[in-house]
Short mmCIF file of C-alpha atoms and ligand atoms in Angstrom, two decimals:
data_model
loop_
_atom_site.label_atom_id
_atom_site.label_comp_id
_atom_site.label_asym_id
_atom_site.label_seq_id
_atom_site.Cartn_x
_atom_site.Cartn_y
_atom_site.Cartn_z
CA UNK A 237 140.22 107.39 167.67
CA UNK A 238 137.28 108.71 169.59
CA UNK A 239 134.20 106.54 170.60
CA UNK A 240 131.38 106.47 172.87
CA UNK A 241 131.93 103.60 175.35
CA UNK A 242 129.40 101.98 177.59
CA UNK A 243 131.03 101.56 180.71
CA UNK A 244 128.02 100.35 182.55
CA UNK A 245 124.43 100.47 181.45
CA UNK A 246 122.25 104.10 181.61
CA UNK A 247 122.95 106.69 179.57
CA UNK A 248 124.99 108.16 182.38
CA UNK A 249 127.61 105.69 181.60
CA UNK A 250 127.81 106.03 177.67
CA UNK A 251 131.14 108.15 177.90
CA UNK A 252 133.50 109.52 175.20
CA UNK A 253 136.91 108.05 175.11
CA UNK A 254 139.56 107.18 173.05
CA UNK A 255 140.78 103.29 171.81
CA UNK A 256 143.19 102.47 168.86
CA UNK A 257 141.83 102.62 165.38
CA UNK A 258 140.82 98.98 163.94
CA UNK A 259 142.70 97.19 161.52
CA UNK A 260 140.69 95.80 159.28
CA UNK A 261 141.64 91.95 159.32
CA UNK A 262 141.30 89.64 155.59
CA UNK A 263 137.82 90.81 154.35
CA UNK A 264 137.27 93.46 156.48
CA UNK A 265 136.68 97.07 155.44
CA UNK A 266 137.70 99.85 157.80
CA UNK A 267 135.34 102.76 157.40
CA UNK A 268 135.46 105.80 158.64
CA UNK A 269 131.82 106.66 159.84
CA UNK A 270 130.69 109.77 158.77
CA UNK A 271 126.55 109.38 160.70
CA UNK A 272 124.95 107.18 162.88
CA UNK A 273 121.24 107.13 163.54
CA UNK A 274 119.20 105.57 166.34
CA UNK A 275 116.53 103.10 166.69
CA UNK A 276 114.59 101.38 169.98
CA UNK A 277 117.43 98.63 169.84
CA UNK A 278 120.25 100.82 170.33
CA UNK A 279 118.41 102.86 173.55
CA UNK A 280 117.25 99.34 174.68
CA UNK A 281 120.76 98.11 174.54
CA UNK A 282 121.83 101.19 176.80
CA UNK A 283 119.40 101.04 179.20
CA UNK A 284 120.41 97.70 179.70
CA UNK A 285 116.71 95.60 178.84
CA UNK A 286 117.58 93.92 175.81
CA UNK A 287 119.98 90.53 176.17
CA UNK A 288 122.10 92.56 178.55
CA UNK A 289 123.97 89.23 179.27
CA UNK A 290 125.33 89.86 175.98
CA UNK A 291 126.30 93.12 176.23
CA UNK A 292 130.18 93.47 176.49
CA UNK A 293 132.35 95.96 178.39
CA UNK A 294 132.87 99.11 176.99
CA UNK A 295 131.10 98.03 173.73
CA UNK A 296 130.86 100.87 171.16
CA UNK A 297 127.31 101.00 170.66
CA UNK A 298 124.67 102.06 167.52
CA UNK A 299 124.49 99.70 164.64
CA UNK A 300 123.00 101.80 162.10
CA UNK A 301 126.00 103.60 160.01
CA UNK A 302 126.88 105.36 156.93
CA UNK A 303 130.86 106.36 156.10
CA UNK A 304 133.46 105.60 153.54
CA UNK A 305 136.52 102.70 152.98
CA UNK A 306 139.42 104.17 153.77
CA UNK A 307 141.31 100.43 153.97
CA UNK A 308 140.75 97.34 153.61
CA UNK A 309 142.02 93.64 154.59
CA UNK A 310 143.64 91.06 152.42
CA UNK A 311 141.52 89.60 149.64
CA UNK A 312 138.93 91.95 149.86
CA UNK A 313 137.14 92.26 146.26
CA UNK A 314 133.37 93.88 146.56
CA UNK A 315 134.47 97.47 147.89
CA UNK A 316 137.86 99.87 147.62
CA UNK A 317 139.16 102.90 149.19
CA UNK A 318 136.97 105.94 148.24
CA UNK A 319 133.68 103.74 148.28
CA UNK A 320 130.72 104.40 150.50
CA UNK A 321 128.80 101.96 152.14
CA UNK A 322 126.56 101.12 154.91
CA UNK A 323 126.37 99.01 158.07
CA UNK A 324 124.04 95.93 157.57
CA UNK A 325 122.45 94.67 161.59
CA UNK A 326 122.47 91.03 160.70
CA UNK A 327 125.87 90.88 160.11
CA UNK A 328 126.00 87.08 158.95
CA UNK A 329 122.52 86.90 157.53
CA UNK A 330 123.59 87.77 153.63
CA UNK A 331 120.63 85.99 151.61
CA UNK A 332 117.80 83.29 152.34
CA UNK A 333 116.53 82.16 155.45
CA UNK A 334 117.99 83.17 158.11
CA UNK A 335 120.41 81.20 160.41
CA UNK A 336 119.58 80.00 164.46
CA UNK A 337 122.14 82.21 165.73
CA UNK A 338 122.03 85.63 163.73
CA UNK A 339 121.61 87.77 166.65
CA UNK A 340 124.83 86.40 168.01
CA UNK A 341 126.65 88.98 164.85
CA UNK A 342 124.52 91.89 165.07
CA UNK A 343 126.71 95.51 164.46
CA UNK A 344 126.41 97.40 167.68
CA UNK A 345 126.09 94.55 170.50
CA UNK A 346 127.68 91.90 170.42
CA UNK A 347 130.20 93.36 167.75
CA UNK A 348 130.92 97.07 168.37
CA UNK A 349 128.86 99.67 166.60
CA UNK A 350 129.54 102.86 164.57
CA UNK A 351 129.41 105.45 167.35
CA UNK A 352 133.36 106.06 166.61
CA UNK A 353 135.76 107.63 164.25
CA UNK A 354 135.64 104.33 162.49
CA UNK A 355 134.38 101.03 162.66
CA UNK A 356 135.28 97.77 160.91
CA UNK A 357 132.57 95.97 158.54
CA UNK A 358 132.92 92.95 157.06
CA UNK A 359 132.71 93.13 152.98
CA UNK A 360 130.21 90.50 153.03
CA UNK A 361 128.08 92.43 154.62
CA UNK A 362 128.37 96.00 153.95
CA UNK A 363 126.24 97.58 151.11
CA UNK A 364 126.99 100.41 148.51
CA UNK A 365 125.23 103.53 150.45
CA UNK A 366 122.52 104.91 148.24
CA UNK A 367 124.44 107.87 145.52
CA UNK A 368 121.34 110.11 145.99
CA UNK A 369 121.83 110.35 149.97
CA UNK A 370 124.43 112.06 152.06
CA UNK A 371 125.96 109.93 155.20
CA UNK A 372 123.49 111.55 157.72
CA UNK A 373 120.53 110.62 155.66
CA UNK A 374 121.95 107.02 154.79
CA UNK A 375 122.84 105.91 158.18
CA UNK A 376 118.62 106.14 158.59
CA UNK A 377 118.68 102.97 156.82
CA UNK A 378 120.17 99.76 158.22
CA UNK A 379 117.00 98.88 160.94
CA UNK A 380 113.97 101.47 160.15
CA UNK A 381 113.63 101.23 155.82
CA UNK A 382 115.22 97.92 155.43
CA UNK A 383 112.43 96.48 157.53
CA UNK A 384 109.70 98.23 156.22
CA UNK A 385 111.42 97.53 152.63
CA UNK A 386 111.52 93.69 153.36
CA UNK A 387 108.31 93.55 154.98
CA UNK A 388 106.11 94.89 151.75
CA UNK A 389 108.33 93.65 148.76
CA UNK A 390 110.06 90.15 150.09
CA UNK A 391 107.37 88.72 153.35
CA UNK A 392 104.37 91.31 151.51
CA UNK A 393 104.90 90.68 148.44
CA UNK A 394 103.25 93.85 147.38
CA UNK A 395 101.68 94.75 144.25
CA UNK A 396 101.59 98.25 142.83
CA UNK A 397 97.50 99.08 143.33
CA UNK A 398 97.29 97.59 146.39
CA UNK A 399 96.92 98.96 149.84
CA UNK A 400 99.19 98.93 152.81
CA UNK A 401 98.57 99.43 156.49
CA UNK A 402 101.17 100.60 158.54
CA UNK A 403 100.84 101.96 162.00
CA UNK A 404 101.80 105.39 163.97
CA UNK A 405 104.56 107.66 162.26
CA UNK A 406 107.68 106.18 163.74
CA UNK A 407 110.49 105.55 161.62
CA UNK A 408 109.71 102.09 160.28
CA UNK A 409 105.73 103.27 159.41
CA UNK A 410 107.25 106.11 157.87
CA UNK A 411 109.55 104.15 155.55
CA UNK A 412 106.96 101.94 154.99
CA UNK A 413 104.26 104.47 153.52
CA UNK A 414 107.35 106.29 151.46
CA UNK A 415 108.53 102.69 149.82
CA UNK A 416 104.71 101.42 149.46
CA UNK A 417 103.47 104.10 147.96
CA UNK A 418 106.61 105.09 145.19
CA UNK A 419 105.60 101.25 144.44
CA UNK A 420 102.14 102.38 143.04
CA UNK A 421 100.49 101.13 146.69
CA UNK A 422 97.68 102.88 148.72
CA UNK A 423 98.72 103.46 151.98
CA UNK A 424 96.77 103.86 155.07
CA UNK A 425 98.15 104.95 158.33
CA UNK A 426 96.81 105.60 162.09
CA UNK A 427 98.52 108.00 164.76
CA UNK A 428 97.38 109.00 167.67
CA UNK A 429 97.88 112.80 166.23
CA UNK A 430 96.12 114.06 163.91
CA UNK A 431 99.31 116.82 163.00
CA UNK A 432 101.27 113.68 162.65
CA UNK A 433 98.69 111.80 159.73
CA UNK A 434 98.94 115.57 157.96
CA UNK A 435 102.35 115.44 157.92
CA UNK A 436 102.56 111.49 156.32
CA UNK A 437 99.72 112.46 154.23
CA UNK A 438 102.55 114.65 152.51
CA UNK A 439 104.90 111.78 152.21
CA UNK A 440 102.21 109.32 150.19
CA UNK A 441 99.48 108.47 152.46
CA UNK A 442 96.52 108.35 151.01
CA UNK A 443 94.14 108.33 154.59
CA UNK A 444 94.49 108.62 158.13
CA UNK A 445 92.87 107.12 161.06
CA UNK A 446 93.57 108.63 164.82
CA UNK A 447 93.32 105.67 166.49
CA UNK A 448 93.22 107.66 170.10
CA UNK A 449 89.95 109.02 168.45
CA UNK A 450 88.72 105.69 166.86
CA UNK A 451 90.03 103.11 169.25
CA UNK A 452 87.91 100.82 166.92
CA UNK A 453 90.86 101.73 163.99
CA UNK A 454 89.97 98.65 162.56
CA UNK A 455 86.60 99.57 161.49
CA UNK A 456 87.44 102.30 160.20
CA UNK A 457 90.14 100.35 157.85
CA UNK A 458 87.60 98.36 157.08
CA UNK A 459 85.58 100.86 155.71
CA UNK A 460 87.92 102.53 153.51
CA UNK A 461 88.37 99.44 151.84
CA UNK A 462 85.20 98.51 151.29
CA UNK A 463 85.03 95.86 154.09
CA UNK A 464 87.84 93.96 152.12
CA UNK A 465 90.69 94.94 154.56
CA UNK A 466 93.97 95.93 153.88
CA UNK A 467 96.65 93.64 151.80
CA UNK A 468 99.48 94.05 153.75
CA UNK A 469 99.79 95.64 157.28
CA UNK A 470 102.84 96.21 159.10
CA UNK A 471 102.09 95.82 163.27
CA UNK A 472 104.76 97.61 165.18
CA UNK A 473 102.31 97.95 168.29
CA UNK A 474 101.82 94.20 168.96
CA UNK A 475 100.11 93.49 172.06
CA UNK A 476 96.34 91.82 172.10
CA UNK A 477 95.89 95.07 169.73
CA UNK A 478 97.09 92.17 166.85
CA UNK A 479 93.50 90.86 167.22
CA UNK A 480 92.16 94.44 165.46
CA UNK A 481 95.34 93.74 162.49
CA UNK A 482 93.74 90.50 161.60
CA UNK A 483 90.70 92.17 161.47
CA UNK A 484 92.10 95.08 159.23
CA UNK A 485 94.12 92.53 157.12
CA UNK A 486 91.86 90.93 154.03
CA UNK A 487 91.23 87.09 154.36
CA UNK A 488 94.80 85.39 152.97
CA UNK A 489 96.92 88.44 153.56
CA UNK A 490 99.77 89.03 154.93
CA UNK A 491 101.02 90.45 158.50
CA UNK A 492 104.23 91.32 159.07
CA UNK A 493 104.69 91.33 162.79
CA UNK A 494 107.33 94.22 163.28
CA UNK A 495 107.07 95.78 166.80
CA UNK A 496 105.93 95.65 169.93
CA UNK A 497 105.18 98.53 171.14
CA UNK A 498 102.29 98.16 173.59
CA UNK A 499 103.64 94.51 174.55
CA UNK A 500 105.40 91.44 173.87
CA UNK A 501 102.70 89.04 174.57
CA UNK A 502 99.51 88.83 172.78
CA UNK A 503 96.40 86.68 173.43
CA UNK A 504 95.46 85.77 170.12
CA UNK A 505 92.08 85.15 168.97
CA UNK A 506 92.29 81.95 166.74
CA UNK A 507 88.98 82.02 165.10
CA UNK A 508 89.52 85.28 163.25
CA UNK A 509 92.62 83.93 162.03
CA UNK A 510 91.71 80.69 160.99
CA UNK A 511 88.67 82.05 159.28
CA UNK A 512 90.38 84.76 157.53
CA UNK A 513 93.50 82.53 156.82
CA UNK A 514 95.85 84.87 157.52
CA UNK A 515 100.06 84.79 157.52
CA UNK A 516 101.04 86.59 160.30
CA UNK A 517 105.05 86.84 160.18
CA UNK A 518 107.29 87.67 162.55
CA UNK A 519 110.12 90.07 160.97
CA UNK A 520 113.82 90.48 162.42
CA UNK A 521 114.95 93.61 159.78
CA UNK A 522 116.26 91.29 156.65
CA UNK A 523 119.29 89.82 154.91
CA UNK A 524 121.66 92.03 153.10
CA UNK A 525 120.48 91.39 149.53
CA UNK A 526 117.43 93.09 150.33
CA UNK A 527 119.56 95.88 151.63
CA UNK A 528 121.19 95.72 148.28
CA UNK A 529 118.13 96.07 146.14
CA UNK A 530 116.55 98.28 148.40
CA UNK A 531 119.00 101.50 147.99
CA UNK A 532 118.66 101.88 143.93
CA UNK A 533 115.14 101.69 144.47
CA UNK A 534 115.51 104.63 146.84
CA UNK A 535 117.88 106.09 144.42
CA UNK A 536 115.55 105.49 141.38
CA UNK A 537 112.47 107.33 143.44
CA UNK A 538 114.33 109.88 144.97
CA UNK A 539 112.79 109.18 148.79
CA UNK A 540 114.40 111.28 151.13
CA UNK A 541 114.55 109.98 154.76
CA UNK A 542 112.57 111.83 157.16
CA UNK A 543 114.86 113.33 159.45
CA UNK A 544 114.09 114.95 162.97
CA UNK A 545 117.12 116.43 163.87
CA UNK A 546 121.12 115.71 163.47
CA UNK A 547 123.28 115.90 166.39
CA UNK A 548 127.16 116.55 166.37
CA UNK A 549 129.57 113.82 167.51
CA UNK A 550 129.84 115.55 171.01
CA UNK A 551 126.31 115.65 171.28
CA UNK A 552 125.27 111.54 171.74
CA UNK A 553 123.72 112.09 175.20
CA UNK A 554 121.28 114.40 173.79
CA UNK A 555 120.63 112.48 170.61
CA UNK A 556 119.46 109.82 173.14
CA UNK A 557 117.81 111.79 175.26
CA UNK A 558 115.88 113.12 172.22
CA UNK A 559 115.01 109.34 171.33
CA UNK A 560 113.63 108.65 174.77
CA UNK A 561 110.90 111.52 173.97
CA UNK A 562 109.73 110.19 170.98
CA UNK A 563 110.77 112.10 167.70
CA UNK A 564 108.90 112.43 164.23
CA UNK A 565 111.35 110.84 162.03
CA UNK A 566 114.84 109.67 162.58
CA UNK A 567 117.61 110.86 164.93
CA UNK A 568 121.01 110.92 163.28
CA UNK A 569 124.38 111.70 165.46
CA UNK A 570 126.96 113.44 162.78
CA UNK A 571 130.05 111.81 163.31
CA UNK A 572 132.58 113.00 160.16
CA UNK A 573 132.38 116.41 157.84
N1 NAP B 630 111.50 93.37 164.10
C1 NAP B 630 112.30 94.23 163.49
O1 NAP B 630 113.06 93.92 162.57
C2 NAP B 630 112.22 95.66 163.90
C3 NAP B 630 112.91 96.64 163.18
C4 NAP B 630 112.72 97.97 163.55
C5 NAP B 630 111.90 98.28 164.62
N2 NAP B 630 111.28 97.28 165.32
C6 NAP B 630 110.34 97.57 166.40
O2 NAP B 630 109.22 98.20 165.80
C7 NAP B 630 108.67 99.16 166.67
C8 NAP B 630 108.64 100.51 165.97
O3 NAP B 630 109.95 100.92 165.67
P1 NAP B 630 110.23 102.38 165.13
O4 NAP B 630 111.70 102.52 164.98
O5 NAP B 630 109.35 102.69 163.98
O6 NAP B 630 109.76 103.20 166.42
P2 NAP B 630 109.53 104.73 166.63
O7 NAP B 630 110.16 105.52 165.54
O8 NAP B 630 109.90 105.02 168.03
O9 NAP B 630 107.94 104.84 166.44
C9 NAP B 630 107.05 104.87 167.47
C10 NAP B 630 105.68 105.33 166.91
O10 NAP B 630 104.79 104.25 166.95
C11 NAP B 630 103.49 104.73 167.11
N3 NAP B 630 102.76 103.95 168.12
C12 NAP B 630 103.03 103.80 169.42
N4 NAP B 630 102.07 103.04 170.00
C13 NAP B 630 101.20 102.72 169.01
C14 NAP B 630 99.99 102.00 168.97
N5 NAP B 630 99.47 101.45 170.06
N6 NAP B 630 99.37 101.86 167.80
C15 NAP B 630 99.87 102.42 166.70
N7 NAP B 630 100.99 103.14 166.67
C16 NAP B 630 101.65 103.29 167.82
C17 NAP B 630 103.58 106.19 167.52
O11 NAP B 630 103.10 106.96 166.41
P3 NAP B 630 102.05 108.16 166.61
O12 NAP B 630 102.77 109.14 167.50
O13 NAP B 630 101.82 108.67 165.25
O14 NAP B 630 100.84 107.56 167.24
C18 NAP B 630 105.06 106.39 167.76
O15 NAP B 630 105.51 107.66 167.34
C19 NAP B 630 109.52 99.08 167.94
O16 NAP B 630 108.90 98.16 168.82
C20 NAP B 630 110.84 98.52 167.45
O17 NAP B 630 111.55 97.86 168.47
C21 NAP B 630 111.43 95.99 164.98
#
């Protein structure tokens, strides 16, 4: 079959070759991928700055996938031929807590990713795709809407009539206002472009903040609800900017700490949190029975992924490339007809 292989890391050395198709060992589903899409991880994972001693040669990167069973392994009883599924990260993380060493089974580094023909997933954790999405718009939803889903229903606990912070219009705030707000949720979102809150506004937003603009974003949260604060807010950002997300959050609510965009180290002020009481809680995307109840409720509210552009097989430079520069929405890399 043909798959992108990382020879070395940089994108110069993500090259197209050919390896022998998988056989899909007892409880293994062989899938043949019809889209990929890409998130921070899989560009990190390139570029060599995330665990690279993990990273093995000529690993078959991208661990966000959509495709169809076209075998399976002995004893295999949750999917058949013909069914179409998606790639779950946390490959061993199925319900619960999760375990101390889930990042050692990730899809896409360690284990190899969907950026092939096929690629093998274990039944236990693949999940029925969504029936109301084709493959390019279901492989959007393995990292991006799983977190944002498991952030507001399972860490958030969010209640239709309440109100949701997320932050900027990447693809986790994105699935975070769509899911939040089909839930009966106000959402409030900042960007640093004002073209960019118009456009969310038309996906469920209820009110923007530019927080290049109002680099005191947290007042202005503030004020739109009434000085109470938000009830959940999803921080991708991180950096000391978590100080302003406590401030944003009401007293007892919840945080959950996504991203970290502007930096992985934060000098906390304590007496805002302890005075406030707040939960702040870190989130590594979720374990596959979210996943599972997640994609009829996309089904049931017909939420369409936001999608920036889709890329041919051919084309995975360029899909990366286009990552790098910061797209509205997701990047998907078409991979079967
Ligand atoms: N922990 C997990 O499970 C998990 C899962 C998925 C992603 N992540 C992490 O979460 C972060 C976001 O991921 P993503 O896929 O949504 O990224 P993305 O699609 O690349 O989104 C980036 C967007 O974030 C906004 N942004 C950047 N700096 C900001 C700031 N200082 N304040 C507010 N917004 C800011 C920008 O929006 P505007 O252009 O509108 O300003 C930008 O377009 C990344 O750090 C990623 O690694 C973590």
């Amino acid at each position: 079959m043909k798959a992108w292989l990382l020879k070395d890391f940089g994108l110069d050395n993500l090259e197209l070759g050919e390896v022998p198709v998988p056989s899909p060992q007892p409880g293994e589903l062989l899938i043949k991928v019809g889209a990929v899409s890409l998130n921070f991880r899989d560009k990190a994972i390139v570029d060599g700055i995330y665990e690279p001693h993990l990273v093995p040669k000529n690993l078959i990167p991208v661990s966000d996938a959509a495709g169809t069973v076209v075998a399976v392994g002995e004893g295999v009883t949750r999917f058949q031929v013909g069914d179409r599924v998606n790639s779950h990260l946390y490959s061993r993380w199925i319900d619960g807590e999760p375990g101390p060493d889930e990042p050692a089974w990730c899809i896409g580094m360690p284990l190899p990713g969907g950026l092939a023909e096929f690629m093998i997933i274990h039944e236990n954790s693949a999940v029925r795709a969504p029936a109301s999405m084709s493959d390019e718009e279901a492989s959007t939803l393995p990292i991006a809407a799983l977190t944002a889903w498991y952030s507001l229903m399972d860490v958030g606990r969010l209640q239709p009539g309440q109100t949701v912070l997320v932050q900027g219009t990447g693809g986790v705030s994105i699935f975070a206002a769509q899911i939040a707000a089909a839930h009966g949720a106000r959402v409030i979102a900042t960007s640093s472009s004002d073209a960019n809150l118009a456009k969310v506004k038309a996906l469920g937003v209820s009110e923007g903040v530019n927080y290049r603009t109002h680099p005191d974003w947290e007042q202005e949260v503030s004020k739109l609800t009434g000085g109470k604060g938000v009830d959940v807010t999803i921080d991708v950002a991180g950096g000391d900017g978590l100080n302003k997300s406590v401030l944003a959050t009401k007293a007892a609510g919840v945080i959950a700490q996504v991203g970290f965009l502007t930096g992985q180290t934060t000098r906390l002020q304590l007496m805002p949190l302890i005075f406030r009481q707040t939960t702040i809680r870190g989130i590594a995307v979720a374990p596959r029975t979210a996943f599972d109840r997640m994609n009829p409720f996309l089904d049931l509210h017909g939420i369409k992924p936001v999608i920036d552009k889709v890329y041919s097989f051919d084309e995975a430079v360029q899909a990366f490339q286009h990552l790098a520069r910061g797209p509205f929405g997701k990047i998907v890399i078409k991979i079967a007809g």
